Short mmCIF file of C-alpha atoms and ligand atoms in Angstrom, two decimals:
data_model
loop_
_atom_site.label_atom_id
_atom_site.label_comp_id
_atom_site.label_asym_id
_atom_site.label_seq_id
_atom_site.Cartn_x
_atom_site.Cartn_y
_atom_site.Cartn_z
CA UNK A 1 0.00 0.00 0.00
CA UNK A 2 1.30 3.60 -0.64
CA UNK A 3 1.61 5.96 2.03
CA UNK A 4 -1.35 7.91 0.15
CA UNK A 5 -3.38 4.87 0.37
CA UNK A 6 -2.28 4.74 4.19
CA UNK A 7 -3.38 8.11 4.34
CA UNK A 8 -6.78 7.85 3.19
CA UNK A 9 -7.41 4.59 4.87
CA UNK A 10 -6.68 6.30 8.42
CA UNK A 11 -8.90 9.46 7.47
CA UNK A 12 -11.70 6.22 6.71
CA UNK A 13 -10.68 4.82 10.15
CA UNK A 14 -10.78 8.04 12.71
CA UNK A 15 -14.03 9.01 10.91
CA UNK A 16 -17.23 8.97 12.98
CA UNK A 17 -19.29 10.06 10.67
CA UNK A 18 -19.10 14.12 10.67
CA UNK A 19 -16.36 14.29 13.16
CA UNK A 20 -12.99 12.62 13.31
CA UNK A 21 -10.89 11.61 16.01
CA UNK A 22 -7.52 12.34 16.25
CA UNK A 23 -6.69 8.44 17.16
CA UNK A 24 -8.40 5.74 17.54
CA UNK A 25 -7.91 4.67 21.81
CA UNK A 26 -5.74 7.67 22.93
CA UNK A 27 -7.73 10.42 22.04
CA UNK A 28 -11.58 9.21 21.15
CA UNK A 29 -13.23 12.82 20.65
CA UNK A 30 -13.53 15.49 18.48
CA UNK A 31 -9.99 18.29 18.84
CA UNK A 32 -10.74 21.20 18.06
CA UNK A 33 -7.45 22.35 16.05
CA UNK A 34 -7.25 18.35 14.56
CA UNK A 35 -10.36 18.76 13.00
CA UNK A 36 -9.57 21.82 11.00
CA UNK A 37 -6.61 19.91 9.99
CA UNK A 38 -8.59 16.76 9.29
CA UNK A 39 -11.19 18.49 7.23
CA UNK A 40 -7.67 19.71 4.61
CA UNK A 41 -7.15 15.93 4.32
CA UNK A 42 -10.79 15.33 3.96
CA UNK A 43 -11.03 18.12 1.03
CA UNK A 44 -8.86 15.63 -0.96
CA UNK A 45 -11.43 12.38 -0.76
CA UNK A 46 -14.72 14.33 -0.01
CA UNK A 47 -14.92 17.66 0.25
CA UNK A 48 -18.86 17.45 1.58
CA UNK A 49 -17.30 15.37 4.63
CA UNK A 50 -14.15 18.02 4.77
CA UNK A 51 -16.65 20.71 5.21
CA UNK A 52 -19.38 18.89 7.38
CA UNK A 53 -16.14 18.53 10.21
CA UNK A 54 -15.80 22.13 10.09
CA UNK A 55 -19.92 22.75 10.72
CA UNK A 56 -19.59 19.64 13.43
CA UNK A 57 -16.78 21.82 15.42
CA UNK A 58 -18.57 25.44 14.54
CA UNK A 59 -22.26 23.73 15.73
CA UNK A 60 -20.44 23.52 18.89
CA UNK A 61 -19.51 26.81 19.48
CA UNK A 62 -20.47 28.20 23.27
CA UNK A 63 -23.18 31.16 23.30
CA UNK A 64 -20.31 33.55 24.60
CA UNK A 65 -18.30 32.69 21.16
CA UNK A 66 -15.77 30.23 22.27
CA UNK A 67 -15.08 26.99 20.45
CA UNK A 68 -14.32 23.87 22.78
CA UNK A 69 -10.91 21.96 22.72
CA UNK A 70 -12.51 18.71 22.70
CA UNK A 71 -16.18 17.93 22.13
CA UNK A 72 -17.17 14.76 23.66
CA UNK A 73 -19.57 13.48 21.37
CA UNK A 74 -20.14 9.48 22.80
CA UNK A 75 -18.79 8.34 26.24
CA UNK A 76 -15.44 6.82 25.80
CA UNK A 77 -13.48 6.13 29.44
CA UNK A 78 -10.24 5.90 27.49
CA UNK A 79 -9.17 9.35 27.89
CA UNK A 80 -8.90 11.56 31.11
CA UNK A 81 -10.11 14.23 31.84
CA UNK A 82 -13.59 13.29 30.60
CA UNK A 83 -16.66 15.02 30.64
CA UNK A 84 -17.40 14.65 34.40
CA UNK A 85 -14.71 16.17 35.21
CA UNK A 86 -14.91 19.51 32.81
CA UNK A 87 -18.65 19.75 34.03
CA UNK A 88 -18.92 22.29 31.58
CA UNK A 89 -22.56 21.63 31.47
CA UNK A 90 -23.41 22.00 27.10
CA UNK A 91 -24.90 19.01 25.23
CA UNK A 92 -23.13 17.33 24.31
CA UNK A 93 -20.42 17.82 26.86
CA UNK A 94 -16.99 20.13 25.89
CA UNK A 95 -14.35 21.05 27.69
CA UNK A 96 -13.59 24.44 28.98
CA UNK A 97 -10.77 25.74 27.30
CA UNK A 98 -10.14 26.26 23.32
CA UNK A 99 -7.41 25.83 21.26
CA UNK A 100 -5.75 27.21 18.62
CA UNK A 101 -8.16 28.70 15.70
CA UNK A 102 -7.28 27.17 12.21
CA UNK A 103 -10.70 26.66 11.90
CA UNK A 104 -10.58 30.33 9.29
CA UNK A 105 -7.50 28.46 7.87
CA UNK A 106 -8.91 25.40 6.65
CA UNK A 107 -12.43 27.43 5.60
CA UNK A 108 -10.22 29.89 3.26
CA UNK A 109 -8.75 26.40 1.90
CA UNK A 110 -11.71 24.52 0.99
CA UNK A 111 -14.22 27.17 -0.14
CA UNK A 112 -11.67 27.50 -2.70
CA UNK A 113 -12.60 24.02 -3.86
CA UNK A 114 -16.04 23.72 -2.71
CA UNK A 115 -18.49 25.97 -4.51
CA UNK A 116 -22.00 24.66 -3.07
CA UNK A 117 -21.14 25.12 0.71
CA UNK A 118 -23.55 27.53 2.56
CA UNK A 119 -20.46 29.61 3.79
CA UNK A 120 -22.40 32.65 5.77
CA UNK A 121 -23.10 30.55 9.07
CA UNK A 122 -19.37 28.85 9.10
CA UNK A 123 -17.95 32.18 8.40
CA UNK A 124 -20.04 33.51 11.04
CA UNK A 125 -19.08 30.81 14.15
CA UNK A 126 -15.54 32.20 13.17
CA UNK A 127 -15.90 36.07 13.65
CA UNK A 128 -17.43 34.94 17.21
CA UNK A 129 -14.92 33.05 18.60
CA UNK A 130 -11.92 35.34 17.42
CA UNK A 131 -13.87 38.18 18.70
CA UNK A 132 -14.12 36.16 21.71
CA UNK A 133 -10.31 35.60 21.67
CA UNK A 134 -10.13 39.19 22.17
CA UNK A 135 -12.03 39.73 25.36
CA UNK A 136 -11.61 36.66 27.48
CA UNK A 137 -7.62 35.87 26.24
CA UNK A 138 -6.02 38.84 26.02
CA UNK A 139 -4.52 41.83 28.13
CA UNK A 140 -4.66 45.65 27.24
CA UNK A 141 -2.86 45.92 23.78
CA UNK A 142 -0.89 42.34 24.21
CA UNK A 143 -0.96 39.56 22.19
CA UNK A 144 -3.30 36.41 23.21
CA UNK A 145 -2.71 34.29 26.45
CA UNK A 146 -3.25 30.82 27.27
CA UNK A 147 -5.23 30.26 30.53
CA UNK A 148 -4.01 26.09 30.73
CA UNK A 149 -1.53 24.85 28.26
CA UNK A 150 -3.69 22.31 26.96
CA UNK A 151 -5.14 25.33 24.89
CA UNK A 152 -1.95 26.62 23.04
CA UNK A 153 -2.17 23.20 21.61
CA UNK A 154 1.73 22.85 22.72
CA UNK A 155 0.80 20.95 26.19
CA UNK A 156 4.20 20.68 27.69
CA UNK A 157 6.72 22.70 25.89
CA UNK A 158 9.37 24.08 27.91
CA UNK A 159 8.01 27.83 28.31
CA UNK A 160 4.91 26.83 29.99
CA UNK A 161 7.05 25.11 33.03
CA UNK A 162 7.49 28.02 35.62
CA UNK A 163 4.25 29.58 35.15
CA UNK A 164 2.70 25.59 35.51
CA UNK A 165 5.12 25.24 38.36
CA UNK A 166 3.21 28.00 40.41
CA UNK A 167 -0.33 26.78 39.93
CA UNK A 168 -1.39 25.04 43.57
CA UNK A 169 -2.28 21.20 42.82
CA UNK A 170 -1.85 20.02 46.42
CA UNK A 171 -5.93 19.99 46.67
CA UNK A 172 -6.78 17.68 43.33
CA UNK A 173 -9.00 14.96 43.67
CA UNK A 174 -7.15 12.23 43.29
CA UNK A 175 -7.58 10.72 39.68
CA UNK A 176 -6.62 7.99 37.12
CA UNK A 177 -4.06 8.90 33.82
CA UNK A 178 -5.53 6.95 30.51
CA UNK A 179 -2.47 8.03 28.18
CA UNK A 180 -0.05 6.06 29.77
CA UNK A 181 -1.87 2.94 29.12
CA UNK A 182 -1.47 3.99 25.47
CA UNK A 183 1.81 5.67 25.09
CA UNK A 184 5.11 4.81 26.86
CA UNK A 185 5.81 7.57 29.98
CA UNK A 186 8.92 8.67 28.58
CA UNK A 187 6.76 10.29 25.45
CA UNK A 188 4.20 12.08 27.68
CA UNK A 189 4.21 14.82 30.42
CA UNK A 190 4.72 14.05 33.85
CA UNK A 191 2.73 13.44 36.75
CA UNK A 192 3.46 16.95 38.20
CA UNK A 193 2.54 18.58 35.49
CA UNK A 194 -0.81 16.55 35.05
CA UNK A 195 -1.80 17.70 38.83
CA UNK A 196 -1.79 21.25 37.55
CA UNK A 197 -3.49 20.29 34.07
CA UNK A 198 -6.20 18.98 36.32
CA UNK A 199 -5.86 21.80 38.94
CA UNK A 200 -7.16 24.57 35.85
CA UNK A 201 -9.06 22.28 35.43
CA UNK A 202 -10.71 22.76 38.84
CA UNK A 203 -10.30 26.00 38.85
CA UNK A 204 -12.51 26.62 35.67
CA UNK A 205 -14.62 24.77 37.12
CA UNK A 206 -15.18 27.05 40.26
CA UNK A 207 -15.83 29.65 38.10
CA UNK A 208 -18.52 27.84 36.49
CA UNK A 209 -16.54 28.74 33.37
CA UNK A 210 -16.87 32.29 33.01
CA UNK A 211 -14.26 32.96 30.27
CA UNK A 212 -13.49 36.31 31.03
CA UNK A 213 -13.39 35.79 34.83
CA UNK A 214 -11.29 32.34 33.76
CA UNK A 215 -8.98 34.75 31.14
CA UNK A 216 -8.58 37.58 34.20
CA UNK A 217 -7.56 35.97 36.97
CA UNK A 218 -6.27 31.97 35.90
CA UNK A 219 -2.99 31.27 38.08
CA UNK A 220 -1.18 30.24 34.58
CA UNK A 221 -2.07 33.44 31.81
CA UNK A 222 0.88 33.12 29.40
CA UNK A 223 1.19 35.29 26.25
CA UNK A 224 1.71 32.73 23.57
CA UNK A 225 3.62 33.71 20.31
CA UNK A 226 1.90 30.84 18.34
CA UNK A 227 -1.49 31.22 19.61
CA UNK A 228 -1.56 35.20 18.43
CA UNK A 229 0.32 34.07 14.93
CA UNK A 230 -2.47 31.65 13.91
CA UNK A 231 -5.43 33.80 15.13
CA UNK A 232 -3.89 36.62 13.27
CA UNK A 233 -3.75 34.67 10.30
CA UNK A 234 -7.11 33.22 10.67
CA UNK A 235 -8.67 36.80 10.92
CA UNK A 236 -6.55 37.44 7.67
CA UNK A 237 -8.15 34.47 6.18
CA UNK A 238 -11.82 35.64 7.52
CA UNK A 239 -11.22 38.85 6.01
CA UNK A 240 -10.54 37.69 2.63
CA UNK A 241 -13.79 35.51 2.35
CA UNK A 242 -15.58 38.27 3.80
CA UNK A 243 -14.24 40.53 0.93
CA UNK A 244 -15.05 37.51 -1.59
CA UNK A 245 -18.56 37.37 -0.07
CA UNK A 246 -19.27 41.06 -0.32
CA UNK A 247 -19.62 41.13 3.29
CA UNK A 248 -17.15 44.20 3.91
CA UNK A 249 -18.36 45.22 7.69
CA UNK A 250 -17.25 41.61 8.48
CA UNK A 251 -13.79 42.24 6.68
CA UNK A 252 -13.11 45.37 8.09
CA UNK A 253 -13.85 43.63 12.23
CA UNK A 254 -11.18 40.99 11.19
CA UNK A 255 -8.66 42.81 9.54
CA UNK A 256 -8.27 45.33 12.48
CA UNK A 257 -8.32 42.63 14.76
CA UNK A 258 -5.32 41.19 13.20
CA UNK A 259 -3.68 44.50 13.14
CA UNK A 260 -4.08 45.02 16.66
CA UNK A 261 -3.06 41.48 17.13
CA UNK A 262 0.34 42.09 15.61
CA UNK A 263 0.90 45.02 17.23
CA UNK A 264 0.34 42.66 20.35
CA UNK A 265 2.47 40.11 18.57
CA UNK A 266 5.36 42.35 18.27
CA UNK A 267 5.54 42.92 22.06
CA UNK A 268 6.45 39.41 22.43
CA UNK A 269 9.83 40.10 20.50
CA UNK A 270 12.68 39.28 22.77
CA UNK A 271 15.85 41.08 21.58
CA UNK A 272 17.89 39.02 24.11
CA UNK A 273 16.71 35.64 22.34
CA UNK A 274 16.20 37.00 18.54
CA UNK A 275 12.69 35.54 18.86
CA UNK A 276 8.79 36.20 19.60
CA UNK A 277 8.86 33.96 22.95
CA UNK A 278 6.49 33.30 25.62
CA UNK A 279 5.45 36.16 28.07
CA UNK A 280 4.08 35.19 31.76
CA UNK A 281 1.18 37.56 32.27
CA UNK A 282 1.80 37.48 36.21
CA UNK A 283 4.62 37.78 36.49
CA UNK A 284 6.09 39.14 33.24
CA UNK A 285 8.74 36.67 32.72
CA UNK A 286 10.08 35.50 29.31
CA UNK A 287 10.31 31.87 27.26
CA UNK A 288 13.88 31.37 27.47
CA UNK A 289 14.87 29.64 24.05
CA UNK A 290 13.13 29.15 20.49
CA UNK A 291 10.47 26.94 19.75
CA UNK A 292 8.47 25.90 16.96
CA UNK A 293 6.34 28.87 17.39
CA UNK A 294 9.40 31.15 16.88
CA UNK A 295 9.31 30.11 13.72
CA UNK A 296 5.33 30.99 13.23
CA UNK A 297 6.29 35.05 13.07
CA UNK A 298 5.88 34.90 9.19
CA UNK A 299 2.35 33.25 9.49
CA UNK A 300 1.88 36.41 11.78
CA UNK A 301 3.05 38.47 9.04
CA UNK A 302 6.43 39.64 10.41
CA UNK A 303 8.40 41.24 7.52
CA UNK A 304 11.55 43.29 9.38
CA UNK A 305 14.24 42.21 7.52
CA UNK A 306 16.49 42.30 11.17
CA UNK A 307 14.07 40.39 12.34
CA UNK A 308 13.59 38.01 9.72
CA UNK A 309 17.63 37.84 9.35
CA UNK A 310 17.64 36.81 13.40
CA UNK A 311 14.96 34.12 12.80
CA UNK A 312 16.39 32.43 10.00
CA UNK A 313 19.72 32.30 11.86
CA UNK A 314 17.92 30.05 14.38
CA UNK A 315 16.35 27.99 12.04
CA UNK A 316 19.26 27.17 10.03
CA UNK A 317 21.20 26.64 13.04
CA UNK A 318 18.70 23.99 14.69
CA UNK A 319 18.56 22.83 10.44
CA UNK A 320 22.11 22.05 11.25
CA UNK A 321 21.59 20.17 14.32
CA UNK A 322 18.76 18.14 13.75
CA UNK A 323 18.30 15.67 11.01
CA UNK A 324 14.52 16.45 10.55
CA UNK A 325 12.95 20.06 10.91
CA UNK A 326 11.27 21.66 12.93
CA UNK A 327 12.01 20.51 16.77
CA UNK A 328 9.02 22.24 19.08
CA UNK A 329 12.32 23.09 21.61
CA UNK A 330 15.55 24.00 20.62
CA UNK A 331 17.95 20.86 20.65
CA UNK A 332 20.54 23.25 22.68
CA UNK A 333 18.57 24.20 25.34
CA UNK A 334 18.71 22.06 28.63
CA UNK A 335 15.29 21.49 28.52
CA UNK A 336 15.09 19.77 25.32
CA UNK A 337 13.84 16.37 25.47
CA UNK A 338 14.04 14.25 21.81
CA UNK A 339 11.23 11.96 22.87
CA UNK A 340 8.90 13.78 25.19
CA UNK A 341 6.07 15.26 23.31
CA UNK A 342 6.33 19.02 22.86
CA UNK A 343 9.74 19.46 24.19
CA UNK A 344 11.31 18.36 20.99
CA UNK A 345 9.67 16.22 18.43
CA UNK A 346 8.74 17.29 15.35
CA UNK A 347 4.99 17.70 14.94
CA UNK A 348 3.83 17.53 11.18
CA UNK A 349 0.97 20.08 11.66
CA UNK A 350 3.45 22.85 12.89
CA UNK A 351 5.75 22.19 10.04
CA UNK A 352 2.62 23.27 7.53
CA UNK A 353 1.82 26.08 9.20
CA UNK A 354 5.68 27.20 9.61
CA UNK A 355 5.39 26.42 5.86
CA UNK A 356 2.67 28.57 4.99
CA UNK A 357 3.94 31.17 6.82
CA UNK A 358 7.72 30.86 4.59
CA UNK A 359 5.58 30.85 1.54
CA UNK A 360 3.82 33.89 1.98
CA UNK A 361 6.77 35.86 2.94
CA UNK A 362 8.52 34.65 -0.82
CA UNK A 363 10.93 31.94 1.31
CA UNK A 364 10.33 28.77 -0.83
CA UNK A 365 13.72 27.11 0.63
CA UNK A 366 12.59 26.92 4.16
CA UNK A 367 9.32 25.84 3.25
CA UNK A 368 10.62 23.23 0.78
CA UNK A 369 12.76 22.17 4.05
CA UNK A 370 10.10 21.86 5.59
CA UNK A 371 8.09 20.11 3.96
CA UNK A 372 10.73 17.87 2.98
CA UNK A 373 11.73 16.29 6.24
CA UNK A 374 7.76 15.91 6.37
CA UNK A 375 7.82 13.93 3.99
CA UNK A 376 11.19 11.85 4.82
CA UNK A 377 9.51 11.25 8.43
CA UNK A 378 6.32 9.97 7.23
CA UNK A 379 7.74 7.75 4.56
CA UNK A 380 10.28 6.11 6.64
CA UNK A 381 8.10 6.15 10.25
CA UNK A 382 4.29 6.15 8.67
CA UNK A 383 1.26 7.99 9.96
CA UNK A 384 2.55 8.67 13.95
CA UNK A 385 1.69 11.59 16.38
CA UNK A 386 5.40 12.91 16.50
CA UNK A 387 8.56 12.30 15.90
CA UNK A 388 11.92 12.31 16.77
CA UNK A 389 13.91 15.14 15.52
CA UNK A 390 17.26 13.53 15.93
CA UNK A 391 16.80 10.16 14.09
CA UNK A 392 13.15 10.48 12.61
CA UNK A 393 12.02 7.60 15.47
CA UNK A 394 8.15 8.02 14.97
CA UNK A 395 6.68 8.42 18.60
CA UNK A 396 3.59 8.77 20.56
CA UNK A 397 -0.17 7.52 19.31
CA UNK A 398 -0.07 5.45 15.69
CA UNK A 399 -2.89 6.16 12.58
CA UNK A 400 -3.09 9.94 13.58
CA UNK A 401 -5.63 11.57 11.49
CA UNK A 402 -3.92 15.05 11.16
CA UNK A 403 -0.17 13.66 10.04
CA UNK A 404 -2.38 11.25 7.70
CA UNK A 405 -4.04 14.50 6.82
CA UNK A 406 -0.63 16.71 6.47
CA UNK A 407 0.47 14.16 4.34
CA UNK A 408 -1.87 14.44 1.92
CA UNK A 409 -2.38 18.49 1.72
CA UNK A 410 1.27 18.96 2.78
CA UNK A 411 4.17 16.84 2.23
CA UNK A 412 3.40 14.71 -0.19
CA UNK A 413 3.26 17.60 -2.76
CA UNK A 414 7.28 16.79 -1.75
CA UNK A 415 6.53 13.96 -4.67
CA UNK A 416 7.90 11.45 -2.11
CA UNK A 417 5.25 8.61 -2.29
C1 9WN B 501 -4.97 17.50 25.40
C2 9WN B 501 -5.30 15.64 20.11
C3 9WN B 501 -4.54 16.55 21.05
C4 9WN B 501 -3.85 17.71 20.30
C5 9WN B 501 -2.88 18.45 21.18
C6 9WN B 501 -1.93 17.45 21.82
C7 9WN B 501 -2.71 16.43 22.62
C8 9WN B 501 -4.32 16.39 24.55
C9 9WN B 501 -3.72 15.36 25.48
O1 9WN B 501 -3.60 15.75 21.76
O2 9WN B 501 -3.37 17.06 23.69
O3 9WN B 501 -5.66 18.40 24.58
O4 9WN B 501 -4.51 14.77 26.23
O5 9WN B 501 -2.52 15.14 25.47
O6 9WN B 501 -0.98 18.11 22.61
O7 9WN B 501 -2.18 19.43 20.42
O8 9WN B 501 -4.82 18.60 19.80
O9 9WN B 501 -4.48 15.21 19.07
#
């Protein structure tokens, strides 16, 4: 079988018929950010399924604007924290936080392809939740913050630690991990870190999930570089539909919301580091070393040519010392970790947004790079969660819908199958 046929076969597999699940065991719900990502690999069997995941995730959508993380659509007591726990109270049951909006990503995508799709109340679901982004995730002028790093997307990478290591967990009920009876320990985060997960967790709770109280006054705010790049991109991508739709108040909400945004963005420069890092909202404390998000500045729009000159410098640097781009930590900082989920591997999904980003600022070689090594991982590891950035070892859950899906919108246009 190719790896195209592998592709499509998972997409087949993790779909439940309007929704998809990331994998099959570890994670049995709907993701938010996944699904966009599923519906680009949909777009290339069926674009009336790609398009019916997007309208699954935007049905969703809370009446203050926000769009869930995960949406538990059937009872499934293979993954913790389930729905009893979130008590968010909708039907069906979602959790509390969001997650990273390429939900206006994917949409610009396949309306391209897809002429009959009633685009008004999709388009709509988006304006909502970014304008939500704006009140209940984000201080003054700044860029957006994370209230539990579950929602950046990026659970445990390195810049989150500090700001997790002050939440108070000594209180948590006491509870049961799933993941490790799917994925080996050394791949996942630890058990400290899970007592805080699940301390937000409780502490969303007592707020009966007021967003804005949850965005004011969480224990762990943290300005998050990638976060602000993708919802500035996604308002970018609203706007031009809008335009293309004749709708030009809506245009004219999300292009100055991604102005502001990048004016927000900007503030998380760090001259020290030659990087957008992560800012602690509490105490004001920086990310000390480059991530993958680093690398999402272009997506954001960033055009300084110092800036761009600094960035580049990074990337070619890490280019240098791993064999596959792009690590989520850098490989020279103490706190890398080759195996351990967002402290190192190489995620496929942030590689195609890191590529997007290249090609729109005119930088075909990095995105070729990129989407190279995508290629090289898939085709020598298949269709796994992460992977190694060292020696390509293909880690965490197997059959995951969005590398199946990157592989078909992303890398294989590498012409490596
Ligand atoms: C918590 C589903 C999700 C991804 C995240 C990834 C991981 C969940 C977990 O899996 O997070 O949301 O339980 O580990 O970090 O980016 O959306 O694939």
């Amino acid at each position: 079988m190719s790896r195209t046929d592998e592709a499509i076969a998972i997409l087949k597999e993790n779909d439940r018929g309007g929704f998809s699940v990331p994998t099959r065991g570890l994670y049995p719900f709907q993701w938010n950010w996944d699904s966009a990502f599923a519906a680009l690999g949909y777009a290339h069997l069926d674009p009336t399924r790609a398009v019916a995941e997007l309208k699954t995730l935007a049905a969703n959508q809370w009446p203050d604007g926000m769009i869930p993380h995960i949406i538990f659509h059937q009872p499934d007591d293979g993954y913790f924290p389930g729905p009893d726990v979130w008590a968010s109270g909708t039907m069906p049951p979602s959790s509390g936080i969001t997650q990273p909006p390429v939900l206006a990503i994917a949409m610009e995508r396949l309306f391209d392809q897809i002429a009959e799709v009633d685009r008004a109340p999709l388009m709509a679901a988006a304006d909502r939740w970014h304008a939500w982004f704006m009140t209940a995730r984000r201080e003054g002028e700044g860029a957006i913050h994370v209230v539990h790093p579950w929602e950046s997307g990026r659970d445990n990478l390195p810049d989150w630690d500090e700001a997790l290591a002050r939440v108070p967990a000594d209180n948590v009920r006491p509870f049961q991990r799933r993941d490790l009876g799917h994925v080996d320990a050394a791949m996942r985060p630890t058990k400290a870190q899970y007592d805080r997960y699940i301390a937000l967790v409780e502490f969303g709770c007592g707020l009966s999930w007021d967003q804005r109280a949850f965005g004011a006054t969480s224990p762990f705010r943290v300005a998050d570089p990638g976060m602000t790049a993708i919802l500035i991109r996604a308002d970018r991508a609203l706007a031009t539909l809008a335009t293309r739709m004749g709708d030009a108040a809506m245009a004219t909400r999300a292009n100055a919301r991604a102005d502001a945004l990048k004016i927000g963005f900007d503030t998380l420069w760090c001259d020290d580091l030659g990087a957008h890092t992560t800012r602690d909202c509490v105490t004001g404390e920086r990310g000390k070393g480059v991530s993958s998000a680093s690398f999402l500045a272009f997506l954001a729009g960033e055009r300084d040519p110092a800036r761009t000159t600094t960035i580049n410098a990074h990337f070619d640097r890490l280019a240098k010392s791993c064999r596959y781009m792009a690590p989520s930590y850098d490989p020279a900082a103490a706190m890398f970790d080759e195996k351990r989920y967002w402290r190192g591997p190489v995620w496929l999904v942030v590689n195609w947004l890191i590529a997007m980003g290249y090609a729109e600022a005119g930088d075909d070689t990095r995105a070729h790079m990129l989407r190279r090594d995508s290629a090289e991982l898939v085709r020598t590891g298949g269709f796994y969660e992460y992977f190694s950035p060292l020696d390509g070892a293909a880690l965490g859950g197997g059959a995951f819908t969005w590398t199946a899906a990157a592989w078909l919108d992303f890398a294989r246009n590498d012409g490596a199958d």
